[in-house]
PDB file of C-alpha atoms in Angstrom:
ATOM      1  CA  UNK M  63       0.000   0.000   0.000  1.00 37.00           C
ATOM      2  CA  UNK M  64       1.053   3.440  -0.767  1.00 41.00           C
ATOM      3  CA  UNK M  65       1.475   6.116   1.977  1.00 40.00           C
ATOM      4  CA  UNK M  66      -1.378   8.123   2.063  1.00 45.00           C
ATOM      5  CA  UNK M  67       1.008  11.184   1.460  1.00 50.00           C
ATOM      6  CA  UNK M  68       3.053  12.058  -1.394  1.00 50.00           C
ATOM      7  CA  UNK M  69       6.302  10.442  -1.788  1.00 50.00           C
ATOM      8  CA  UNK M  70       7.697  13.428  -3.235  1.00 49.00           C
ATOM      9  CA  UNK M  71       6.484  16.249  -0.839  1.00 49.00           C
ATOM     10  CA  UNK M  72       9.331  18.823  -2.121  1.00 49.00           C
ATOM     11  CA  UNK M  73       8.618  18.204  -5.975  1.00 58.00           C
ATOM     12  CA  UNK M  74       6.444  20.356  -7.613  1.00 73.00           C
ATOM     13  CA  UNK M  75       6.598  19.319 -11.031  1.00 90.00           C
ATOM     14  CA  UNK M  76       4.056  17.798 -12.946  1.00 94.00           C
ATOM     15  CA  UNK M  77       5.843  14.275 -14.009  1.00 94.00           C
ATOM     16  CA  UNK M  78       6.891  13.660 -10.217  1.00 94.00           C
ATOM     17  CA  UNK M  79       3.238  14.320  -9.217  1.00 95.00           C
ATOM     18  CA  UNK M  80       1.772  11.987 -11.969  1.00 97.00           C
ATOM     19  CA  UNK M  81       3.879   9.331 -11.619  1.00 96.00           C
ATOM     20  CA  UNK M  82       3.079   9.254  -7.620  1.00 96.00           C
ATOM     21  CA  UNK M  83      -0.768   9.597  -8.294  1.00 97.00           C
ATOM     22  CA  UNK M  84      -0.400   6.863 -10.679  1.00 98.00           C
ATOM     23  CA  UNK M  85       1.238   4.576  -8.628  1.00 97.00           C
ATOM     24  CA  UNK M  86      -1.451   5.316  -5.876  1.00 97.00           C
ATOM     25  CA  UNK M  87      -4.190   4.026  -7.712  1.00 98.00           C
ATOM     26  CA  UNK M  88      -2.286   1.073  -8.549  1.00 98.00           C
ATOM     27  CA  UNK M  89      -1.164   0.128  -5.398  1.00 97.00           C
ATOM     28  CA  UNK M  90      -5.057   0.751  -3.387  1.00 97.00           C
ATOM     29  CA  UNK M  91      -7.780   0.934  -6.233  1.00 97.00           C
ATOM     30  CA  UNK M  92      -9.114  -2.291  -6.770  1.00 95.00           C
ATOM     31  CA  UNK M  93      -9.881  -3.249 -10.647  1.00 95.00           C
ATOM     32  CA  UNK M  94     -13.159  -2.075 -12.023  1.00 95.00           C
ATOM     33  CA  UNK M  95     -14.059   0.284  -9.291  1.00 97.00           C
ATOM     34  CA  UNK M  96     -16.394   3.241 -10.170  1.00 97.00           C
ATOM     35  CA  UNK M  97     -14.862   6.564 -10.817  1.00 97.00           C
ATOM     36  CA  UNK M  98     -17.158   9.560 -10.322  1.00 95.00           C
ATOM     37  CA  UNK M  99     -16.649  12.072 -13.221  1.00 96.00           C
ATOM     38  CA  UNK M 100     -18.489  15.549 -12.983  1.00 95.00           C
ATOM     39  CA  UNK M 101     -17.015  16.752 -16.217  1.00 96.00           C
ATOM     40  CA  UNK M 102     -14.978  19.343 -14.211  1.00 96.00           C
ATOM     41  CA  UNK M 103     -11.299  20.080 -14.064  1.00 97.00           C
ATOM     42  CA  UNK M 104     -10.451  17.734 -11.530  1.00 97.00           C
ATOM     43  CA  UNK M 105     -12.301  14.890 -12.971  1.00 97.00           C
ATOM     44  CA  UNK M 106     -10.802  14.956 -15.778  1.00 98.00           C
ATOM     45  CA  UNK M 107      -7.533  14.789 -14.457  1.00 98.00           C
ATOM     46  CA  UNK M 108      -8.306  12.029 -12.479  1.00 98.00           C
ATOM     47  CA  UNK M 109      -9.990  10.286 -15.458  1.00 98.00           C
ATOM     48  CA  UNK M 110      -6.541  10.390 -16.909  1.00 98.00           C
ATOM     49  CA  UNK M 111      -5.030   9.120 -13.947  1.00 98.00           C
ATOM     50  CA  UNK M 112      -7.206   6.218 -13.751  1.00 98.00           C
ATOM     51  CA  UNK M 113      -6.459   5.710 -17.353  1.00 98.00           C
ATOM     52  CA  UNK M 114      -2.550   5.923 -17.310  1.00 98.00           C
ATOM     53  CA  UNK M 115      -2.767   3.283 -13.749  1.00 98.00           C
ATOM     54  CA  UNK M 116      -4.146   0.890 -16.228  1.00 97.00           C
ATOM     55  CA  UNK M 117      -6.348  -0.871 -13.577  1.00 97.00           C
ATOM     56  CA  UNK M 118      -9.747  -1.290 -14.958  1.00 97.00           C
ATOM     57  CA  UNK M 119     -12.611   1.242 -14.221  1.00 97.00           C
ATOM     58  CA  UNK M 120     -15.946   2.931 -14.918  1.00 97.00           C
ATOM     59  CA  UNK M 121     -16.636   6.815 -15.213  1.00 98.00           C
ATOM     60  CA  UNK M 122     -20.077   7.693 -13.509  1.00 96.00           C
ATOM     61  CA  UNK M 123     -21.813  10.997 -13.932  1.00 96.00           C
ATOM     62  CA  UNK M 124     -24.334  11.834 -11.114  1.00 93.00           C
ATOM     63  CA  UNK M 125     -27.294  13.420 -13.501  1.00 93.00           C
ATOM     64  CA  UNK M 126     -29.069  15.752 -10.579  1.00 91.00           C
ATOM     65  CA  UNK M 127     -31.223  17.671 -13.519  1.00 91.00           C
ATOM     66  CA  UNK M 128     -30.269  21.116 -12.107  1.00 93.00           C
ATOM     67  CA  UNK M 129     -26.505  21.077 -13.633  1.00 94.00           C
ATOM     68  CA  UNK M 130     -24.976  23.130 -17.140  1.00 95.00           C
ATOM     69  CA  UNK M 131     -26.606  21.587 -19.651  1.00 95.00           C
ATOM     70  CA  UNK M 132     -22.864  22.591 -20.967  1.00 96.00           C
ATOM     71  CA  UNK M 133     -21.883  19.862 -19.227  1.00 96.00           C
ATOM     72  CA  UNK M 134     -23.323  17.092 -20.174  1.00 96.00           C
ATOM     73  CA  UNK M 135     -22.892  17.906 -23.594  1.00 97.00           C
ATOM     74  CA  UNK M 136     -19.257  17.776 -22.829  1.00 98.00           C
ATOM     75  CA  UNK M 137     -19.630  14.409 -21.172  1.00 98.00           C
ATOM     76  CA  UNK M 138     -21.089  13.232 -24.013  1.00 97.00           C
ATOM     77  CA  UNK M 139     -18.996  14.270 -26.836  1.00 97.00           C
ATOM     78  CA  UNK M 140     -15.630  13.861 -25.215  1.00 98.00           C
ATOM     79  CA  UNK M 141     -16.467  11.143 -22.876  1.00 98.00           C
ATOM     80  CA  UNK M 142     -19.190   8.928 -24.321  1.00 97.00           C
ATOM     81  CA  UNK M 143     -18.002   5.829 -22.042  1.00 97.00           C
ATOM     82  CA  UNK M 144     -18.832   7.858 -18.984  1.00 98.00           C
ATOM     83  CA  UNK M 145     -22.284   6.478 -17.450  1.00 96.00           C
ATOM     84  CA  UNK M 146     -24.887   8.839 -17.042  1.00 95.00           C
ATOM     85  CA  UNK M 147     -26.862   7.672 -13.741  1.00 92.00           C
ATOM     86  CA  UNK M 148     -30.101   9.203 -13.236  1.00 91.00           C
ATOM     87  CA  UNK M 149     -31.915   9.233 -10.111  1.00 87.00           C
ATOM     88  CA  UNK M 150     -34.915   7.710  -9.245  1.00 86.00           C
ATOM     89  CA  UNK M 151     -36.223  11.311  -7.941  1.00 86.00           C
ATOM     90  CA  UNK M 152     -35.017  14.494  -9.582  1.00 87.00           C
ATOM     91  CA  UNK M 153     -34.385  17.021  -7.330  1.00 91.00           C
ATOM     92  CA  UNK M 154     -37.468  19.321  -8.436  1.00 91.00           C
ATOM     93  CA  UNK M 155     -39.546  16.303  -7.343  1.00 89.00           C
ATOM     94  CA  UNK M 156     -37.419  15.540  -4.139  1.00 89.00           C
ATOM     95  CA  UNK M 157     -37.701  19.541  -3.719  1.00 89.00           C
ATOM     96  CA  UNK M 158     -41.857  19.255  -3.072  1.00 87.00           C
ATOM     97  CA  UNK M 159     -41.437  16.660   0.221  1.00 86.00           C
ATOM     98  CA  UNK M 160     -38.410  18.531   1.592  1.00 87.00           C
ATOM     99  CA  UNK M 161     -36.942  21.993   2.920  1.00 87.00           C
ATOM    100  CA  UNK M 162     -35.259  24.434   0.312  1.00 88.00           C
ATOM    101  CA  UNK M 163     -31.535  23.040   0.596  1.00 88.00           C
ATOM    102  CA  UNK M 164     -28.530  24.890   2.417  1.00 82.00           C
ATOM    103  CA  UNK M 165     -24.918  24.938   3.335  1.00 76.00           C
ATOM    104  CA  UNK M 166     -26.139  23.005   6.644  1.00 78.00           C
ATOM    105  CA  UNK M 167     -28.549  21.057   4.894  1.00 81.00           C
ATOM    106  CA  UNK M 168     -27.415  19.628   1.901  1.00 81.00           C
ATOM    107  CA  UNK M 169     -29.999  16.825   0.841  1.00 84.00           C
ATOM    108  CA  UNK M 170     -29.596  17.053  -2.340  1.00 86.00           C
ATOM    109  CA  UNK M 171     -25.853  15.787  -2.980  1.00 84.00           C
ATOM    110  CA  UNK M 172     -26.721  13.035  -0.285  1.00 82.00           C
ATOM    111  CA  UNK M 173     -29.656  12.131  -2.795  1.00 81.00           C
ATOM    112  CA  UNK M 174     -28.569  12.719  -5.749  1.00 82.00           C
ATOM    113  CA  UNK M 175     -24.751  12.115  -5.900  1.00 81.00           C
ATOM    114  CA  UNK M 176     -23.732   9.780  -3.706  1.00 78.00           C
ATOM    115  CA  UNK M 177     -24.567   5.998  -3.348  1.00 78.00           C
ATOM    116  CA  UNK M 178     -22.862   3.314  -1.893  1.00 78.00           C
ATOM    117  CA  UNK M 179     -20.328   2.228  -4.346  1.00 87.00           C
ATOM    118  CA  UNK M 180     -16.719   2.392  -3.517  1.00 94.00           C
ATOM    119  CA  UNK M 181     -14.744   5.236  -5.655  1.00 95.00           C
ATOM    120  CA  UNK M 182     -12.610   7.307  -7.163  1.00 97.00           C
ATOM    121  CA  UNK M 183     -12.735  10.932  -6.379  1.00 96.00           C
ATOM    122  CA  UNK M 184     -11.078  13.895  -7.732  1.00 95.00           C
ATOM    123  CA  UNK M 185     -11.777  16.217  -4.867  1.00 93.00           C
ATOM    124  CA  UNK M 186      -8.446  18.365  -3.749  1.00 94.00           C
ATOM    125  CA  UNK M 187      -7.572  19.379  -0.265  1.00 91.00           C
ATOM    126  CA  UNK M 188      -7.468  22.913  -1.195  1.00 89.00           C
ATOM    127  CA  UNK M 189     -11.103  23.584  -2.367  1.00 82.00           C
ATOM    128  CA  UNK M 190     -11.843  23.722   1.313  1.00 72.00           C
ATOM    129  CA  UNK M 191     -10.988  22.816   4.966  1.00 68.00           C
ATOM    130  CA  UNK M 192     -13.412  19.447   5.274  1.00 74.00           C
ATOM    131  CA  UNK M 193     -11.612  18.298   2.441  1.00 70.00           C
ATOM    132  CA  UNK M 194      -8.146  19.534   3.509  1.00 70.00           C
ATOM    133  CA  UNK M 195      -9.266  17.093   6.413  1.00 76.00           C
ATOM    134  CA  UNK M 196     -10.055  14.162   4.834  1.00 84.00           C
ATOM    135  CA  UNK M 197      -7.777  11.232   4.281  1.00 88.00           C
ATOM    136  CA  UNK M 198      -6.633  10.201   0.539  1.00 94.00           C
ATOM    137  CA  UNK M 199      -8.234   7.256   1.373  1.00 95.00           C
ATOM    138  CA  UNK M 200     -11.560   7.419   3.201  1.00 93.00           C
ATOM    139  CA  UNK M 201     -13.275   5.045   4.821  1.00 92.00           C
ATOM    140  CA  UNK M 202     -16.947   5.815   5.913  1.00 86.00           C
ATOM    141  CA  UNK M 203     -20.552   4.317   6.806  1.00 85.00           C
ATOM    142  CA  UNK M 204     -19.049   0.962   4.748  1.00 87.00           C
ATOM    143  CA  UNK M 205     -17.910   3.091   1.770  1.00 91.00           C
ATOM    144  CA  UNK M 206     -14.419   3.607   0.627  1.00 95.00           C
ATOM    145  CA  UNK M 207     -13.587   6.416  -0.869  1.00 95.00           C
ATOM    146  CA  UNK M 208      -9.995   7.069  -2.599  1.00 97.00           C
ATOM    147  CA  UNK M 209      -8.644  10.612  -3.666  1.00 97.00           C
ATOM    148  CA  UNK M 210      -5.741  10.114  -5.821  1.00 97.00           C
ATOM    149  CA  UNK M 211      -5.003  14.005  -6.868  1.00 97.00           C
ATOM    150  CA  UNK M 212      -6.142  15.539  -3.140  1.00 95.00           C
ATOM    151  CA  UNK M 213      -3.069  17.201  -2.358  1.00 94.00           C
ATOM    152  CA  UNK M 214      -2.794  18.900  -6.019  1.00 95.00           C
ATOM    153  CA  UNK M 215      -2.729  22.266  -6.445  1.00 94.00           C
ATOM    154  CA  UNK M 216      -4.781  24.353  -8.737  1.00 94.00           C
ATOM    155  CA  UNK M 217      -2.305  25.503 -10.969  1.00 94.00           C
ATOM    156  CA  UNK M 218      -0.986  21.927 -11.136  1.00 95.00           C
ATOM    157  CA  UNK M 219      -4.724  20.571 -12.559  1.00 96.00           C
ATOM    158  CA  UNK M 220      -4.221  23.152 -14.928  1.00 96.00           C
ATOM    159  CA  UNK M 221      -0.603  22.342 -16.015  1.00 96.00           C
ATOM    160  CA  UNK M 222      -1.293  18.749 -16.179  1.00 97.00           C
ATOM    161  CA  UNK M 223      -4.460  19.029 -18.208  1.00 97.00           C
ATOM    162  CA  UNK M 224      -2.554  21.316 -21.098  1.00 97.00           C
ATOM    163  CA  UNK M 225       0.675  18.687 -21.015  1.00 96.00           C
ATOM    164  CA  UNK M 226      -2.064  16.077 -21.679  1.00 97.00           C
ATOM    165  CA  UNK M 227      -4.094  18.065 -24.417  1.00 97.00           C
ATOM    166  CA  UNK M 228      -7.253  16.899 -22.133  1.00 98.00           C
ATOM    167  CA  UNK M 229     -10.315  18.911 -23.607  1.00 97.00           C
ATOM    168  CA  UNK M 230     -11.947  20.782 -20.955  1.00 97.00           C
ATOM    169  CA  UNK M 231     -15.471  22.374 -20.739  1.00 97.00           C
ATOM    170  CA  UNK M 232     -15.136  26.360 -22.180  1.00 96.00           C
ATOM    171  CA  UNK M 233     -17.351  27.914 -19.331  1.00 95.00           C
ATOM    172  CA  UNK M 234     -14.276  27.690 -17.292  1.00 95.00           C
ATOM    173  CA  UNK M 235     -12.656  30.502 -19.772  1.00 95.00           C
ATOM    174  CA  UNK M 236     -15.780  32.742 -18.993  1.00 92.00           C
ATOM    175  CA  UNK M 237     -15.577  32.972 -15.329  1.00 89.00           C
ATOM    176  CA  UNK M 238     -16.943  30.053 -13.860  1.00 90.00           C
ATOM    177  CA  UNK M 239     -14.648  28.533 -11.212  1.00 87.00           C
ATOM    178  CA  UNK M 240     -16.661  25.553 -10.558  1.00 83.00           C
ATOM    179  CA  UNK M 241     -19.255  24.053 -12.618  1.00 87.00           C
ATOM    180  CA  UNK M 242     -21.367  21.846 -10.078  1.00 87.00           C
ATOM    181  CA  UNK M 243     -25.389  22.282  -9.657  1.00 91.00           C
ATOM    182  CA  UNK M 244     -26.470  25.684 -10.618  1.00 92.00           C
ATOM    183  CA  UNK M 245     -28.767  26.608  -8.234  1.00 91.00           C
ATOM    184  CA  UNK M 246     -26.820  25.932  -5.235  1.00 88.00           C
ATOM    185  CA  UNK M 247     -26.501  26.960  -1.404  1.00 85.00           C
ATOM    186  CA  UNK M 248     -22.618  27.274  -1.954  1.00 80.00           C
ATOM    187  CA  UNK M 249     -23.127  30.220  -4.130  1.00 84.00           C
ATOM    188  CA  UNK M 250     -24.769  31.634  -1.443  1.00 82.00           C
ATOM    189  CA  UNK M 251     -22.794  34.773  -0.170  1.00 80.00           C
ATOM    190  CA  UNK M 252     -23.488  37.867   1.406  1.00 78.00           C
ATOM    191  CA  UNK M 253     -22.818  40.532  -1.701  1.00 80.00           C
ATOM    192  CA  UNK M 254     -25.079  37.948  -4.388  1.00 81.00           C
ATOM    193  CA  UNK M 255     -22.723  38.304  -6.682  1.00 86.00           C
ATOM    194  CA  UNK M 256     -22.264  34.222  -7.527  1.00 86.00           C
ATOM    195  CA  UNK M 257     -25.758  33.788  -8.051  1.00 89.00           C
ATOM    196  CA  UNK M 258     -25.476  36.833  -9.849  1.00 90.00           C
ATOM    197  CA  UNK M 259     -23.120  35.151 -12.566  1.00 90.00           C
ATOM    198  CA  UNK M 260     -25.461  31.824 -12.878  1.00 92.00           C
ATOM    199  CA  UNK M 261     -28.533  33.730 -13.027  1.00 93.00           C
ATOM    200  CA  UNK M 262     -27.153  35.945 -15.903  1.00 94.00           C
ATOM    201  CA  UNK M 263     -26.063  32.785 -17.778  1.00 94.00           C
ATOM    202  CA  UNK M 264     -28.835  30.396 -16.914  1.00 95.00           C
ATOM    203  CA  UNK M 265     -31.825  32.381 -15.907  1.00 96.00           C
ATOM    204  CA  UNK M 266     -34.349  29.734 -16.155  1.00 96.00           C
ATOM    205  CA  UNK M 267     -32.812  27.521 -14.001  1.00 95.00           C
ATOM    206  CA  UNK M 268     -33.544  30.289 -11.498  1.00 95.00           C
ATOM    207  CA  UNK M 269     -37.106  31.361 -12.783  1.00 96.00           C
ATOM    208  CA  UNK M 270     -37.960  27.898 -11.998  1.00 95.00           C
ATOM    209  CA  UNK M 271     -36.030  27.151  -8.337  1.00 94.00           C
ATOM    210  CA  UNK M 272     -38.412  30.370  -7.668  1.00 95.00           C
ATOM    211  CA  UNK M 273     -41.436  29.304  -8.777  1.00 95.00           C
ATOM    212  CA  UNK M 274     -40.799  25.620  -7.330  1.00 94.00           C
ATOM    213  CA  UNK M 275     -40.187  27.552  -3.751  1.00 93.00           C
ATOM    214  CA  UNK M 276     -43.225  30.051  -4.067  1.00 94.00           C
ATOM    215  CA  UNK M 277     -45.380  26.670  -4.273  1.00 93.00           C
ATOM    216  CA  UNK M 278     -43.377  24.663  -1.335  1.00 93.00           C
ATOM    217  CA  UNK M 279     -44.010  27.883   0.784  1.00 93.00           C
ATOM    218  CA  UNK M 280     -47.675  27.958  -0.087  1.00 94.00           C
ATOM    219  CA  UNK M 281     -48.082  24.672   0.532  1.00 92.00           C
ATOM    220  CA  UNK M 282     -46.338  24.664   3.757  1.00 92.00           C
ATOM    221  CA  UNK M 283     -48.385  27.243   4.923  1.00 93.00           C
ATOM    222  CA  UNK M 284     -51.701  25.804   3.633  1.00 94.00           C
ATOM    223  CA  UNK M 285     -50.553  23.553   5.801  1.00 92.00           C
ATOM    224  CA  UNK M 286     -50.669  25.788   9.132  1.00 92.00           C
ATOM    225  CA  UNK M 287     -46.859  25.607   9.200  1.00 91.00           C
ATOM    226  CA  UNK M 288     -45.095  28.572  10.268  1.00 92.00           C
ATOM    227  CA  UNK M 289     -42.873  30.237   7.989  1.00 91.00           C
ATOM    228  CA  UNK M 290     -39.728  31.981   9.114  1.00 90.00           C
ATOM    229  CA  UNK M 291     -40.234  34.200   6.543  1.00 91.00           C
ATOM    230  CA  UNK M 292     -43.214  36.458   5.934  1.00 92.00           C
ATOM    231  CA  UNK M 293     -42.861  35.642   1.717  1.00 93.00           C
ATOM    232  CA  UNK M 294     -41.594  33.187  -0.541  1.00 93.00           C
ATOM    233  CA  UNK M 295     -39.864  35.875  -2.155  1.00 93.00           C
ATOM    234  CA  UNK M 296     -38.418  37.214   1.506  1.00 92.00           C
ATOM    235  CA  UNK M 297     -36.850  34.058   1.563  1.00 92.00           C
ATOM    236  CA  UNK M 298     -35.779  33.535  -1.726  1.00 91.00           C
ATOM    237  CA  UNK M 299     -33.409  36.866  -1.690  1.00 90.00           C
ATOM    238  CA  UNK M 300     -32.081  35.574   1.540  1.00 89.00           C
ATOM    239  CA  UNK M 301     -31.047  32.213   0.735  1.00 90.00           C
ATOM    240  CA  UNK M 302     -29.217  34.264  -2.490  1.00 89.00           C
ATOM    241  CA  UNK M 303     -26.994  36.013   0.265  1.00 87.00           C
ATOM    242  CA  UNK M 304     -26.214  33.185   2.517  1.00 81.00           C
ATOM    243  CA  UNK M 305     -28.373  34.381   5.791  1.00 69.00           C
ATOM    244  CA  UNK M 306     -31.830  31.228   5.175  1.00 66.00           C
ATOM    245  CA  UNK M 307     -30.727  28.925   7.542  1.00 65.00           C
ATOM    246  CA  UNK M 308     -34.331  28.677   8.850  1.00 80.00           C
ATOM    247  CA  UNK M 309     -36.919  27.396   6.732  1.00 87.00           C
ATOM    248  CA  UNK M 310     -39.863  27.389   9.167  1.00 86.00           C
ATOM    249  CA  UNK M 311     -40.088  29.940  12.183  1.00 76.00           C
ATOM    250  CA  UNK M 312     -38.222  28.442  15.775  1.00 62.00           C
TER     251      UNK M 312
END
């Protein structure tokens, strides 16, 4: 088994780290394990990865129905062997017997993304600190979980991809940082300004989160619940800027 650290914590360069990442997989992923591709920078590099280990495995898309169409049109012109799973209940539906997600309450990637296949995951310990926390191999509620790029920098994803001549998806060269889920609670900040940027470039995935909300909070209060806020649209401008924590009133 490989150290669950880089052997070469002083080298920077983009051979050293591939050949290490490589021999990773080799040495802890067993053949045909399930890879989970979002079409995003780090996926792909981990694709490639996977690829250059030369251990057998699957690519897996998580369809959730509220992602860049962009997207999957990449998957499925550069990556047509990647299988797109789609969940029994799309998150509209799953939206109508739940509360309007958040950063404390996210339902949605527990329904729609994960499962309880063991896999391949191209998350990186710098995207954030539960991440930086997390061991390159995982182990959790029966499900392993093995992170072959974690400790990769940004610029290094980059670097890599271009010496590999790895087609990536263009909305990265407008702006977008991450392409996950459009309408989602980790956009939510105080000055609006994420939402801001997916609203401008896919407004009807947010003409319809709104109207799916206005009818939740109707319903909810048809149903003598009490609302924390006074409006659907009271709420709706503060889940935008991060402060919607509370759903119903304490």
């Amino acid at each position: 088994m490989t150290p669950t650290q880089p052997l070469f914590p002083e080298i920077d360069s983009i051979e050293a780290i591939t050949k290490e990442a490589v021999l990773f997989v080799r040495d802890n992923c067993p053949n045909g394990i399930e890879v989970g591709f979002s079409g995003g920078k780090d996926s792909i590099c981990t694709a490639k990865i996977m690829e250059l280990s030369g251990i057998k495995y699957s690519l897996v898309y998580a369809f959730t129905g509220i992602e860049p169409p962009e997207i999957v049109r990449f998957i499925r012109n550069h990556y047509p062997q990647c299988q797109i799973r789609v969940p029994k209940r799309t998150f509209w539906r799953s939206l109508t017997t739940n509360v309007p997600p958040s950063d404390r309450l996210r339902w949605c990637c527990t329904l729609l993304k994960k499962d309880n296949h063991d896999s391949v995951l191209g998350i990186r310990s710098e995207e954030g600190s539960k991440r930086a926390n997390r061991p390159r191999i995982n182990h959790w509620k029966g499900r392993t979980t093995y992170h072959p790029i974690l400790y990769w920098k940004e610029w290094q994803v980059w670097d890599f991809i271009a010496e590999n001549n790895l087609p990536y998806p263009k909305l990265y060269d407008e702006g977008f940082d991450r392409l996950g889920c459009i309408v989602c609670p980790y956009h939510s900040e105080k000055t609006g300004k994420l939402h801001a940027l997916y609203r401008k470039r896919w407004p009807f995935m947010f003409k319809r989160f709104e109207r799916e909300i206005a009818k939740l909070y109707q319903k909810r209060v048809s149903q003598a619940k009490t609302m924390a806020y006074d409006s659907p649209e009271a709420f709706i401008q503060a889940w935008y800027l991060d402060d919607s924590s509370r759903w119903y009133a304490k």
